[in-house]
Amino acid sequence: MRSSQFFLPTLKETPAEAQIASHRLMLRAGMIRQTSAGIYAWLPLGWKVLRKISQIVREEQDAAGAQELLMPTIQSAELWRQSGRYDDYGKEMLRITDRHDRELLYGPTNEEMITDIFKTFVRSYKDLPKNLYHIQWKFRDEIRPRFGVMRGREFLMKDNYSFDLDAEGAKLSYRKMFLAYLRTFARMGLKAIPMRADTGPIGGDLSHEFIILAETGESGVFCHKDWLDLDVLQNPPEAGSDLKDFFAKYTSIYAATDEKHDPATCEVPEDQLVSARGIEVGHIFYFGTKYSKPMGAVVAGPDGEPVAVEMGSYGIGVSRLMGAIIESSHDENGIIWPESVAPFHVGLINLKADDAACASLCEDLYAKLNAAGVETLYDDRNERPGAKFADMDLIGLPWQLTVGPRGLKAGVVELKRRATGEKRELSVEAALAELIKA
């Protein structure tokens, strides 16, 4: 993509309403625009990142055996009355009446709808287990939406739901999602720590929230320092295992939010205890028959008798993740994207757009990078160099490749790694080879 054609409305000044780094940088980098309180339009740069985050989530759900579908945003109030949650959920639920006086709602979550879909089609234990997910917009009418996409009213969420014949099967489904979540966040360059959590309005008796460490996190967290060295991608559990040993390992290392941390009973030595701030990016629940019994989600068991299925639900805040990644990876100049979710891999900067030799080399590099499948944003604008460098640092692409008249005479270009700030002068061929390899 050429900058001269790309819709990228960057801002030099920080909007007054932005209180945290991710909100400031997403607005300044031209990724989002607020349309009303807690509701945002996703501009091209932000939408590219959101799609990449969604794809990683999707790949890990598929690998764990979940199947994707798509449920509507508008739900029937009757479904929620069947589960008993319609009157209990509170004012965060946006309730709607259509022209025929039917009571509807903008879904904040999908336990009721997926249970209704499941019970319509699945009748026998032979069809279990099932795990169904979608990535869809949700709405919760927050009383004080703030912090940009971190606590908005409309948000993109991956939610999935497992259905099993018995508690043992349901807990295996829970452990599979536990692993899938750790892998999902690790692939985005995040250290997500699972912590025992309250189940809240979802219900159930087993729940973990996944929290990443960030200085601007919403809540205080405490964990054993061993968490900082764990890497689920480097040490995966044995394929086909029941994950009991893996789950025991990852839940035995101390981790607690400030609400659950009690210094008087914490057995971690002070020099081994990490105190930090954290941001919740995912939450998983096992709640048994909380929804299947009142909604009639039963199957014929092996003996022919009806059995209410055991269920779990699992959520990842996809749009919230973008804010969380920025909170954990930025500096005073802008965003620092992990390569797995960066909107472009390389920012190609032409320091003198009206110089024929510079323009010719940039066109050649742009064509070769694109041909090699390296996503490139080519800044071909007739702007001063300082503005180009500032914009590239702001939007945070992993690599910057700079072409200028002085370097061209010496036969070199400058390659900068955004995460470290390291700059090197390389031959055109060497720089191209390194970017394609990376």
PDB file of C-alpha atoms in Angstrom, residues 110-390:
ATOM      1  CA  ASN A 110     -24.523 -15.909  23.718  1.00  0.00           C
ATOM      2  CA  GLU A 111     -25.073 -18.725  26.230  1.00  0.00           C
ATOM      3  CA  GLU A 112     -28.825 -18.752  25.651  1.00  0.00           C
ATOM      4  CA  MET A 113     -28.759 -18.593  21.877  1.00  0.00           C
ATOM      5  CA  ILE A 114     -26.120 -21.293  21.435  1.00  0.00           C
ATOM      6  CA  THR A 115     -27.942 -23.564  23.874  1.00  0.00           C
ATOM      7  CA  ASP A 116     -31.133 -23.128  21.867  1.00  0.00           C
ATOM      8  CA  ILE A 117     -29.312 -23.927  18.620  1.00  0.00           C
ATOM      9  CA  PHE A 118     -27.652 -26.977  20.154  1.00  0.00           C
ATOM     10  CA  LYS A 119     -30.823 -28.472  21.620  1.00  0.00           C
ATOM     11  CA  THR A 120     -32.642 -28.118  18.292  1.00  0.00           C
ATOM     12  CA  PHE A 121     -30.239 -30.408  16.467  1.00  0.00           C
ATOM     13  CA  VAL A 122     -28.323 -32.608  18.931  1.00  0.00           C
ATOM     14  CA  ARG A 123     -30.327 -35.428  20.508  1.00  0.00           C
ATOM     15  CA  SER A 124     -27.880 -38.243  21.295  1.00  0.00           C
ATOM     16  CA  TYR A 125     -24.743 -38.693  23.375  1.00  0.00           C
ATOM     17  CA  LYS A 126     -23.177 -40.146  20.211  1.00  0.00           C
ATOM     18  CA  ASP A 127     -23.031 -36.613  18.785  1.00  0.00           C
ATOM     19  CA  LEU A 128     -20.958 -35.318  21.715  1.00  0.00           C
ATOM     20  CA  PRO A 129     -18.694 -33.579  22.454  1.00  0.00           C
ATOM     21  CA  LYS A 130     -19.325 -30.352  20.534  1.00  0.00           C
ATOM     22  CA  ASN A 131     -17.567 -27.009  20.771  1.00  0.00           C
ATOM     23  CA  LEU A 132     -18.952 -24.072  18.779  1.00  0.00           C
ATOM     24  CA  TYR A 133     -17.550 -20.554  18.477  1.00  0.00           C
ATOM     25  CA  HIS A 134     -18.011 -17.294  16.661  1.00  0.00           C
ATOM     26  CA  ILE A 135     -16.318 -13.891  16.452  1.00  0.00           C
ATOM     27  CA  GLN A 136     -19.063 -11.311  16.666  1.00  0.00           C
ATOM     28  CA  TRP A 137     -19.854  -7.811  17.909  1.00  0.00           C
ATOM     29  CA  LYS A 138     -21.318  -7.490  21.402  1.00  0.00           C
ATOM     30  CA  PHE A 139     -22.890  -4.583  23.254  1.00  0.00           C
ATOM     31  CA  ARG A 140     -22.864  -3.801  26.965  1.00  0.00           C
ATOM     32  CA  ASP A 141     -24.205  -0.439  28.037  1.00  0.00           C
ATOM     33  CA  GLU A 142     -21.351   0.550  30.337  1.00  0.00           C
ATOM     34  CA  ILE A 143     -22.340   3.358  32.676  1.00  0.00           C
ATOM     35  CA  ARG A 144     -18.982   5.072  32.117  1.00  0.00           C
ATOM     36  CA  PRO A 145     -17.329   3.882  28.906  1.00  0.00           C
ATOM     37  CA  ARG A 146     -13.691   4.940  28.973  1.00  0.00           C
ATOM     38  CA  PHE A 147     -10.151   4.056  27.944  1.00  0.00           C
ATOM     39  CA  GLY A 148     -11.061   3.684  24.273  1.00  0.00           C
ATOM     40  CA  VAL A 149     -11.491   0.078  23.132  1.00  0.00           C
ATOM     41  CA  MET A 150     -10.432  -1.191  26.555  1.00  0.00           C
ATOM     42  CA  ARG A 151     -13.825  -0.448  28.057  1.00  0.00           C
ATOM     43  CA  GLY A 152     -16.174   0.443  25.232  1.00  0.00           C
ATOM     44  CA  ARG A 153     -19.843  -0.348  24.836  1.00  0.00           C
ATOM     45  CA  GLU A 154     -19.607  -2.103  21.471  1.00  0.00           C
ATOM     46  CA  PHE A 155     -16.766  -4.595  21.129  1.00  0.00           C
ATOM     47  CA  LEU A 156     -15.635  -7.568  19.059  1.00  0.00           C
ATOM     48  CA  MET A 157     -15.513 -10.810  20.987  1.00  0.00           C
ATOM     49  CA  LYS A 158     -14.730 -14.442  20.363  1.00  0.00           C
ATOM     50  CA  ASP A 159     -17.059 -16.586  22.437  1.00  0.00           C
ATOM     51  CA  ASN A 160     -17.360 -20.340  22.287  1.00  0.00           C
ATOM     52  CA  TYR A 161     -19.364 -22.963  24.102  1.00  0.00           C
ATOM     53  CA  SER A 162     -18.627 -26.605  24.868  1.00  0.00           C
ATOM     54  CA  PHE A 163     -21.213 -29.370  25.260  1.00  0.00           C
ATOM     55  CA  ASP A 164     -20.319 -32.679  26.922  1.00  0.00           C
ATOM     56  CA  LEU A 165     -22.130 -35.692  28.314  1.00  0.00           C
ATOM     57  CA  ASP A 166     -20.587 -35.571  31.781  1.00  0.00           C
ATOM     58  CA  ALA A 167     -18.470 -33.433  34.083  1.00  0.00           C
ATOM     59  CA  GLU A 168     -15.246 -35.250  33.218  1.00  0.00           C
ATOM     60  CA  GLY A 169     -15.735 -34.555  29.521  1.00  0.00           C
ATOM     61  CA  ALA A 170     -16.609 -30.934  30.238  1.00  0.00           C
ATOM     62  CA  LYS A 171     -13.442 -30.454  32.269  1.00  0.00           C
ATOM     63  CA  LEU A 172     -11.368 -31.881  29.418  1.00  0.00           C
ATOM     64  CA  SER A 173     -13.002 -29.307  27.125  1.00  0.00           C
ATOM     65  CA  TYR A 174     -12.115 -26.652  29.710  1.00  0.00           C
ATOM     66  CA  ARG A 175      -8.473 -27.749  29.779  1.00  0.00           C
ATOM     67  CA  LYS A 176      -8.301 -27.686  25.965  1.00  0.00           C
ATOM     68  CA  MET A 177      -9.501 -24.094  25.958  1.00  0.00           C
ATOM     69  CA  PHE A 178      -7.100 -23.237  28.778  1.00  0.00           C
ATOM     70  CA  LEU A 179      -4.231 -24.383  26.543  1.00  0.00           C
ATOM     71  CA  ALA A 180      -5.684 -22.712  23.435  1.00  0.00           C
ATOM     72  CA  TYR A 181      -5.868 -19.400  25.291  1.00  0.00           C
ATOM     73  CA  LEU A 182      -2.273 -19.561  26.484  1.00  0.00           C
ATOM     74  CA  ARG A 183      -1.166 -20.328  22.928  1.00  0.00           C
ATOM     75  CA  THR A 184      -3.334 -17.573  21.434  1.00  0.00           C
ATOM     76  CA  PHE A 185      -1.903 -14.834  23.618  1.00  0.00           C
ATOM     77  CA  ALA A 186       1.680 -16.124  23.328  1.00  0.00           C
ATOM     78  CA  ARG A 187       1.430 -15.951  19.532  1.00  0.00           C
ATOM     79  CA  MET A 188       0.597 -12.256  19.892  1.00  0.00           C
ATOM     80  CA  GLY A 189       3.708 -11.642  21.962  1.00  0.00           C
ATOM     81  CA  LEU A 190       1.782 -11.440  25.228  1.00  0.00           C
ATOM     82  CA  LYS A 191       2.518 -13.082  28.558  1.00  0.00           C
ATOM     83  CA  ALA A 192      -0.982 -14.011  29.704  1.00  0.00           C
ATOM     84  CA  ILE A 193      -1.278 -15.393  33.219  1.00  0.00           C
ATOM     85  CA  PRO A 194      -4.369 -17.442  34.130  1.00  0.00           C
ATOM     86  CA  MET A 195      -5.832 -16.504  37.504  1.00  0.00           C
ATOM     87  CA  ARG A 196      -8.727 -18.027  39.412  1.00  0.00           C
ATOM     88  CA  ALA A 197     -11.729 -15.769  38.998  1.00  0.00           C
ATOM     89  CA  ASP A 198     -15.287 -15.136  40.122  1.00  0.00           C
ATOM     90  CA  THR A 199     -17.859 -16.375  37.643  1.00  0.00           C
ATOM     91  CA  GLY A 200     -20.070 -13.264  37.814  1.00  0.00           C
ATOM     92  CA  PRO A 201     -23.296 -13.195  35.758  1.00  0.00           C
ATOM     93  CA  ILE A 202     -22.136 -16.131  33.589  1.00  0.00           C
ATOM     94  CA  GLY A 203     -22.375 -18.519  36.538  1.00  0.00           C
ATOM     95  CA  GLY A 204     -20.632 -21.783  37.373  1.00  0.00           C
ATOM     96  CA  ASP A 205     -18.024 -23.017  39.826  1.00  0.00           C
ATOM     97  CA  LEU A 206     -14.769 -23.052  37.821  1.00  0.00           C
ATOM     98  CA  SER A 207     -13.350 -19.999  36.118  1.00  0.00           C
ATOM     99  CA  HIS A 208     -10.039 -18.437  35.090  1.00  0.00           C
ATOM    100  CA  GLU A 209      -9.317 -14.990  33.742  1.00  0.00           C
ATOM    101  CA  PHE A 210      -6.237 -14.428  31.603  1.00  0.00           C
ATOM    102  CA  ILE A 211      -4.319 -11.303  32.523  1.00  0.00           C
ATOM    103  CA  ILE A 212      -1.346  -9.663  30.824  1.00  0.00           C
ATOM    104  CA  LEU A 213       1.078  -7.509  32.755  1.00  0.00           C
ATOM    105  CA  ALA A 214       1.125  -3.838  31.789  1.00  0.00           C
ATOM    106  CA  GLU A 215       2.043  -0.703  33.720  1.00  0.00           C
ATOM    107  CA  THR A 216      -1.291   0.887  32.855  1.00  0.00           C
ATOM    108  CA  GLY A 217      -3.333  -2.190  33.806  1.00  0.00           C
ATOM    109  CA  GLU A 218      -6.727  -1.793  35.435  1.00  0.00           C
ATOM    110  CA  SER A 219      -6.044  -3.885  38.513  1.00  0.00           C
ATOM    111  CA  GLY A 220      -3.230  -5.049  40.720  1.00  0.00           C
ATOM    112  CA  VAL A 221      -1.974  -8.611  40.297  1.00  0.00           C
ATOM    113  CA  PHE A 222       0.470 -10.824  42.131  1.00  0.00           C
ATOM    114  CA  CYS A 223       2.284 -13.851  40.743  1.00  0.00           C
ATOM    115  CA  HIS A 224       5.297 -16.063  41.288  1.00  0.00           C
ATOM    116  CA  LYS A 225       8.230 -14.863  39.198  1.00  0.00           C
ATOM    117  CA  ASP A 226       8.392 -18.302  37.525  1.00  0.00           C
ATOM    118  CA  TRP A 227       5.520 -17.095  35.359  1.00  0.00           C
ATOM    119  CA  LEU A 228       7.859 -14.691  33.588  1.00  0.00           C
ATOM    120  CA  ASP A 229       9.945 -17.562  32.183  1.00  0.00           C
ATOM    121  CA  LEU A 230       7.141 -19.924  31.115  1.00  0.00           C
ATOM    122  CA  ASP A 231       6.627 -20.329  27.370  1.00  0.00           C
ATOM    123  CA  VAL A 232       3.799 -22.617  26.313  1.00  0.00           C
ATOM    124  CA  LEU A 233       4.906 -22.416  22.666  1.00  0.00           C
ATOM    125  CA  GLN A 234       8.374 -23.772  23.510  1.00  0.00           C
ATOM    126  CA  ASN A 235       7.129 -26.413  25.943  1.00  0.00           C
ATOM    127  CA  PRO A 236       3.817 -27.735  24.591  1.00  0.00           C
ATOM    128  CA  PRO A 237       2.019 -30.653  26.252  1.00  0.00           C
ATOM    129  CA  GLU A 238       2.168 -34.065  24.626  1.00  0.00           C
ATOM    130  CA  ALA A 239      -0.207 -34.347  21.676  1.00  0.00           C
ATOM    131  CA  GLY A 240      -3.350 -36.304  22.480  1.00  0.00           C
ATOM    132  CA  SER A 241      -2.903 -36.105  26.248  1.00  0.00           C
ATOM    133  CA  ASP A 242      -5.780 -35.416  28.613  1.00  0.00           C
ATOM    134  CA  LEU A 243      -3.914 -32.223  29.676  1.00  0.00           C
ATOM    135  CA  LYS A 244      -4.359 -32.991  33.383  1.00  0.00           C
ATOM    136  CA  ASP A 245      -0.626 -32.703  34.125  1.00  0.00           C
ATOM    137  CA  PHE A 246      -0.343 -29.586  31.989  1.00  0.00           C
ATOM    138  CA  PHE A 247      -3.339 -27.975  33.709  1.00  0.00           C
ATOM    139  CA  ALA A 248      -2.021 -28.904  37.145  1.00  0.00           C
ATOM    140  CA  LYS A 249       1.356 -27.365  36.349  1.00  0.00           C
ATOM    141  CA  TYR A 250      -0.042 -24.082  35.115  1.00  0.00           C
ATOM    142  CA  THR A 251      -2.591 -23.725  37.909  1.00  0.00           C
ATOM    143  CA  SER A 252      -0.195 -24.625  40.726  1.00  0.00           C
ATOM    144  CA  ILE A 253       2.063 -21.604  40.197  1.00  0.00           C
ATOM    145  CA  TYR A 254       0.772 -18.743  42.326  1.00  0.00           C
ATOM    146  CA  ALA A 255      -1.162 -15.995  40.540  1.00  0.00           C
ATOM    147  CA  ALA A 256      -3.916 -13.821  41.986  1.00  0.00           C
ATOM    148  CA  THR A 257      -5.671 -10.520  41.389  1.00  0.00           C
ATOM    149  CA  ASP A 258      -5.587  -8.004  44.219  1.00  0.00           C
ATOM    150  CA  GLU A 259      -9.165  -9.001  45.151  1.00  0.00           C
ATOM    151  CA  LYS A 260      -8.054 -12.580  45.775  1.00  0.00           C
ATOM    152  CA  HIS A 261      -4.502 -11.971  47.025  1.00  0.00           C
ATOM    153  CA  ASP A 262      -4.108 -12.219  50.790  1.00  0.00           C
ATOM    154  CA  PRO A 263      -0.590 -11.359  52.009  1.00  0.00           C
ATOM    155  CA  ALA A 264      -1.307 -13.204  55.256  1.00  0.00           C
ATOM    156  CA  THR A 265      -1.886 -16.532  53.508  1.00  0.00           C
ATOM    157  CA  CYS A 266       0.323 -16.172  50.413  1.00  0.00           C
ATOM    158  CA  GLU A 267       3.124 -18.726  50.693  1.00  0.00           C
ATOM    159  CA  VAL A 268       5.347 -17.246  47.987  1.00  0.00           C
ATOM    160  CA  PRO A 269       8.545 -15.741  49.468  1.00  0.00           C
ATOM    161  CA  GLU A 270       8.688 -11.988  49.089  1.00  0.00           C
ATOM    162  CA  ASP A 271      11.738 -12.116  46.815  1.00  0.00           C
ATOM    163  CA  GLN A 272       9.870 -14.526  44.488  1.00  0.00           C
ATOM    164  CA  LEU A 273       6.615 -12.541  44.339  1.00  0.00           C
ATOM    165  CA  VAL A 274       5.965 -10.159  41.453  1.00  0.00           C
ATOM    166  CA  SER A 275       3.590  -7.276  42.090  1.00  0.00           C
ATOM    167  CA  ALA A 276       2.308  -5.581  38.933  1.00  0.00           C
ATOM    168  CA  ARG A 277      -0.673  -4.166  37.098  1.00  0.00           C
ATOM    169  CA  GLY A 278      -2.741  -6.335  34.793  1.00  0.00           C
ATOM    170  CA  ILE A 279      -5.291  -6.231  31.959  1.00  0.00           C
ATOM    171  CA  GLU A 280      -7.860  -8.987  31.482  1.00  0.00           C
ATOM    172  CA  VAL A 281      -7.907 -10.284  27.896  1.00  0.00           C
ATOM    173  CA  GLY A 282      -9.828 -13.550  28.258  1.00  0.00           C
ATOM    174  CA  HIS A 283     -12.138 -15.437  30.608  1.00  0.00           C
ATOM    175  CA  ILE A 284     -13.207 -19.088  30.668  1.00  0.00           C
ATOM    176  CA  PHE A 285     -16.023 -20.746  32.636  1.00  0.00           C
ATOM    177  CA  TYR A 286     -17.282 -24.246  33.405  1.00  0.00           C
ATOM    178  CA  PHE A 287     -20.876 -24.045  34.636  1.00  0.00           C
ATOM    179  CA  GLY A 288     -22.287 -27.546  34.263  1.00  0.00           C
ATOM    180  CA  THR A 289     -26.034 -27.618  33.635  1.00  0.00           C
ATOM    181  CA  LYS A 290     -26.800 -23.988  34.561  1.00  0.00           C
ATOM    182  CA  TYR A 291     -28.258 -23.349  31.084  1.00  0.00           C
ATOM    183  CA  SER A 292     -28.975 -26.833  29.745  1.00  0.00           C
ATOM    184  CA  LYS A 293     -31.469 -27.755  32.476  1.00  0.00           C
ATOM    185  CA  PRO A 294     -33.768 -24.707  32.343  1.00  0.00           C
ATOM    186  CA  MET A 295     -33.569 -24.558  28.547  1.00  0.00           C
ATOM    187  CA  GLY A 296     -34.072 -28.292  27.950  1.00  0.00           C
ATOM    188  CA  ALA A 297     -30.729 -29.068  26.298  1.00  0.00           C
ATOM    189  CA  VAL A 298     -30.797 -32.823  26.908  1.00  0.00           C
ATOM    190  CA  VAL A 299     -29.533 -35.820  24.967  1.00  0.00           C
ATOM    191  CA  ALA A 300     -30.303 -39.498  25.179  1.00  0.00           C
ATOM    192  CA  GLY A 301     -27.546 -41.123  27.225  1.00  0.00           C
ATOM    193  CA  PRO A 302     -26.026 -44.586  26.634  1.00  0.00           C
ATOM    194  CA  ASP A 303     -28.926 -46.156  28.551  1.00  0.00           C
ATOM    195  CA  GLY A 304     -31.523 -44.179  26.615  1.00  0.00           C
ATOM    196  CA  GLU A 305     -32.326 -41.910  29.561  1.00  0.00           C
ATOM    197  CA  PRO A 306     -32.280 -38.103  29.047  1.00  0.00           C
ATOM    198  CA  VAL A 307     -29.159 -36.316  30.283  1.00  0.00           C
ATOM    199  CA  ALA A 308     -28.746 -32.555  30.618  1.00  0.00           C
ATOM    200  CA  VAL A 309     -25.464 -31.698  28.893  1.00  0.00           C
ATOM    201  CA  GLU A 310     -22.525 -30.195  30.765  1.00  0.00           C
ATOM    202  CA  MET A 311     -21.443 -26.834  29.382  1.00  0.00           C
ATOM    203  CA  GLY A 312     -18.661 -24.286  29.472  1.00  0.00           C
ATOM    204  CA  SER A 313     -18.159 -20.905  27.842  1.00  0.00           C
ATOM    205  CA  TYR A 314     -14.981 -19.137  26.834  1.00  0.00           C
ATOM    206  CA  GLY A 315     -14.469 -15.504  25.850  1.00  0.00           C
ATOM    207  CA  ILE A 316     -11.667 -13.439  24.339  1.00  0.00           C
ATOM    208  CA  GLY A 317     -12.044  -9.692  23.901  1.00  0.00           C
ATOM    209  CA  VAL A 318     -10.685  -9.399  20.359  1.00  0.00           C
ATOM    210  CA  SER A 319     -10.987  -5.617  20.031  1.00  0.00           C
ATOM    211  CA  ARG A 320      -9.874  -5.200  23.652  1.00  0.00           C
ATOM    212  CA  LEU A 321      -6.768  -7.235  22.822  1.00  0.00           C
ATOM    213  CA  MET A 322      -5.598  -4.535  20.439  1.00  0.00           C
ATOM    214  CA  GLY A 323      -5.597  -2.006  23.252  1.00  0.00           C
ATOM    215  CA  ALA A 324      -3.900  -4.486  25.579  1.00  0.00           C
ATOM    216  CA  ILE A 325      -1.117  -5.190  23.082  1.00  0.00           C
ATOM    217  CA  ILE A 326      -0.446  -1.466  22.726  1.00  0.00           C
ATOM    218  CA  GLU A 327      -0.488  -0.954  26.490  1.00  0.00           C
ATOM    219  CA  SER A 328       2.204  -3.613  26.857  1.00  0.00           C
ATOM    220  CA  SER A 329       4.232  -2.603  23.788  1.00  0.00           C
ATOM    221  CA  HIS A 330       4.806   1.090  23.115  1.00  0.00           C
ATOM    222  CA  ASP A 331       7.245   3.904  23.816  1.00  0.00           C
ATOM    223  CA  GLU A 332       7.177   7.695  23.793  1.00  0.00           C
ATOM    224  CA  ASN A 333       7.174   7.744  19.990  1.00  0.00           C
ATOM    225  CA  GLY A 334       4.299   5.385  19.365  1.00  0.00           C
ATOM    226  CA  ILE A 335       3.191   1.778  19.032  1.00  0.00           C
ATOM    227  CA  ILE A 336       5.572  -1.202  18.766  1.00  0.00           C
ATOM    228  CA  TRP A 337       3.632  -3.994  17.067  1.00  0.00           C
ATOM    229  CA  PRO A 338       4.586  -7.638  17.523  1.00  0.00           C
ATOM    230  CA  GLU A 339       5.234  -9.018  14.051  1.00  0.00           C
ATOM    231  CA  SER A 340       2.328 -11.467  14.249  1.00  0.00           C
ATOM    232  CA  VAL A 341      -0.322  -8.721  14.358  1.00  0.00           C
ATOM    233  CA  ALA A 342       1.395  -5.730  12.719  1.00  0.00           C
ATOM    234  CA  PRO A 343      -0.740  -4.092  10.004  1.00  0.00           C
ATOM    235  CA  PHE A 344       2.295  -4.050   7.687  1.00  0.00           C
ATOM    236  CA  HIS A 345       5.637  -5.778   8.123  1.00  0.00           C
ATOM    237  CA  VAL A 346       7.789  -3.005   6.631  1.00  0.00           C
ATOM    238  CA  GLY A 347       7.555   0.747   6.325  1.00  0.00           C
ATOM    239  CA  LEU A 348       9.447   1.813   3.184  1.00  0.00           C
ATOM    240  CA  ILE A 349      10.450   5.470   3.437  1.00  0.00           C
ATOM    241  CA  ASN A 350      11.488   7.547   0.436  1.00  0.00           C
ATOM    242  CA  LEU A 351      13.280  10.564   1.889  1.00  0.00           C
ATOM    243  CA  LYS A 352      13.121  12.535  -1.379  1.00  0.00           C
ATOM    244  CA  ALA A 353      10.040  11.650  -3.385  1.00  0.00           C
ATOM    245  CA  ASP A 354      10.966  13.986  -6.258  1.00  0.00           C
ATOM    246  CA  ASP A 355      14.417  12.401  -6.732  1.00  0.00           C
ATOM    247  CA  ALA A 356      14.264  10.079  -9.753  1.00  0.00           C
ATOM    248  CA  ALA A 357      16.934   7.673  -8.479  1.00  0.00           C
ATOM    249  CA  CYS A 358      15.328   7.363  -5.027  1.00  0.00           C
ATOM    250  CA  ALA A 359      11.903   6.878  -6.558  1.00  0.00           C
ATOM    251  CA  SER A 360      13.193   4.216  -8.954  1.00  0.00           C
ATOM    252  CA  LEU A 361      14.876   2.193  -6.184  1.00  0.00           C
ATOM    253  CA  CYS A 362      11.848   2.475  -3.905  1.00  0.00           C
ATOM    254  CA  GLU A 363       9.550   1.263  -6.682  1.00  0.00           C
ATOM    255  CA  ASP A 364      11.845  -1.724  -7.233  1.00  0.00           C
ATOM    256  CA  LEU A 365      12.028  -2.540  -3.505  1.00  0.00           C
ATOM    257  CA  TYR A 366       8.267  -2.139  -3.141  1.00  0.00           C
ATOM    258  CA  ALA A 367       7.614  -4.536  -6.013  1.00  0.00           C
ATOM    259  CA  LYS A 368      10.087  -7.143  -4.746  1.00  0.00           C
ATOM    260  CA  LEU A 369       8.804  -7.036  -1.154  1.00  0.00           C
ATOM    261  CA  ASN A 370       5.211  -7.418  -2.294  1.00  0.00           C
ATOM    262  CA  ALA A 371       6.157 -10.262  -4.652  1.00  0.00           C
ATOM    263  CA  ALA A 372       7.793 -12.037  -1.699  1.00  0.00           C
ATOM    264  CA  GLY A 373       4.602 -11.681   0.366  1.00  0.00           C
ATOM    265  CA  VAL A 374       6.066  -9.025   2.688  1.00  0.00           C
ATOM    266  CA  GLU A 375       3.317  -6.519   3.536  1.00  0.00           C
ATOM    267  CA  THR A 376       4.771  -3.086   2.897  1.00  0.00           C
ATOM    268  CA  LEU A 377       3.560   0.456   3.488  1.00  0.00           C
ATOM    269  CA  TYR A 378       5.456   2.663   1.034  1.00  0.00           C
ATOM    270  CA  ASP A 379       5.643   6.288   2.170  1.00  0.00           C
ATOM    271  CA  ASP A 380       5.823   7.968  -1.229  1.00  0.00           C
ATOM    272  CA  ARG A 381       4.407  11.288  -0.011  1.00  0.00           C
ATOM    273  CA  ASN A 382       6.109  14.575  -0.771  1.00  0.00           C
ATOM    274  CA  GLU A 383       6.601  15.292   2.940  1.00  0.00           C
ATOM    275  CA  ARG A 384       9.645  16.329   4.917  1.00  0.00           C
ATOM    276  CA  PRO A 385      11.692  13.401   6.332  1.00  0.00           C
ATOM    277  CA  GLY A 386      10.922  14.270   9.957  1.00  0.00           C
ATOM    278  CA  ALA A 387       7.191  13.885   9.376  1.00  0.00           C
ATOM    279  CA  LYS A 388       7.706  10.536   7.652  1.00  0.00           C
ATOM    280  CA  PHE A 389       9.880   9.168  10.460  1.00  0.00           C
ATOM    281  CA  ALA A 390       7.412  10.393  13.088  1.00  0.00           C
TER     282      ALA A 390
END
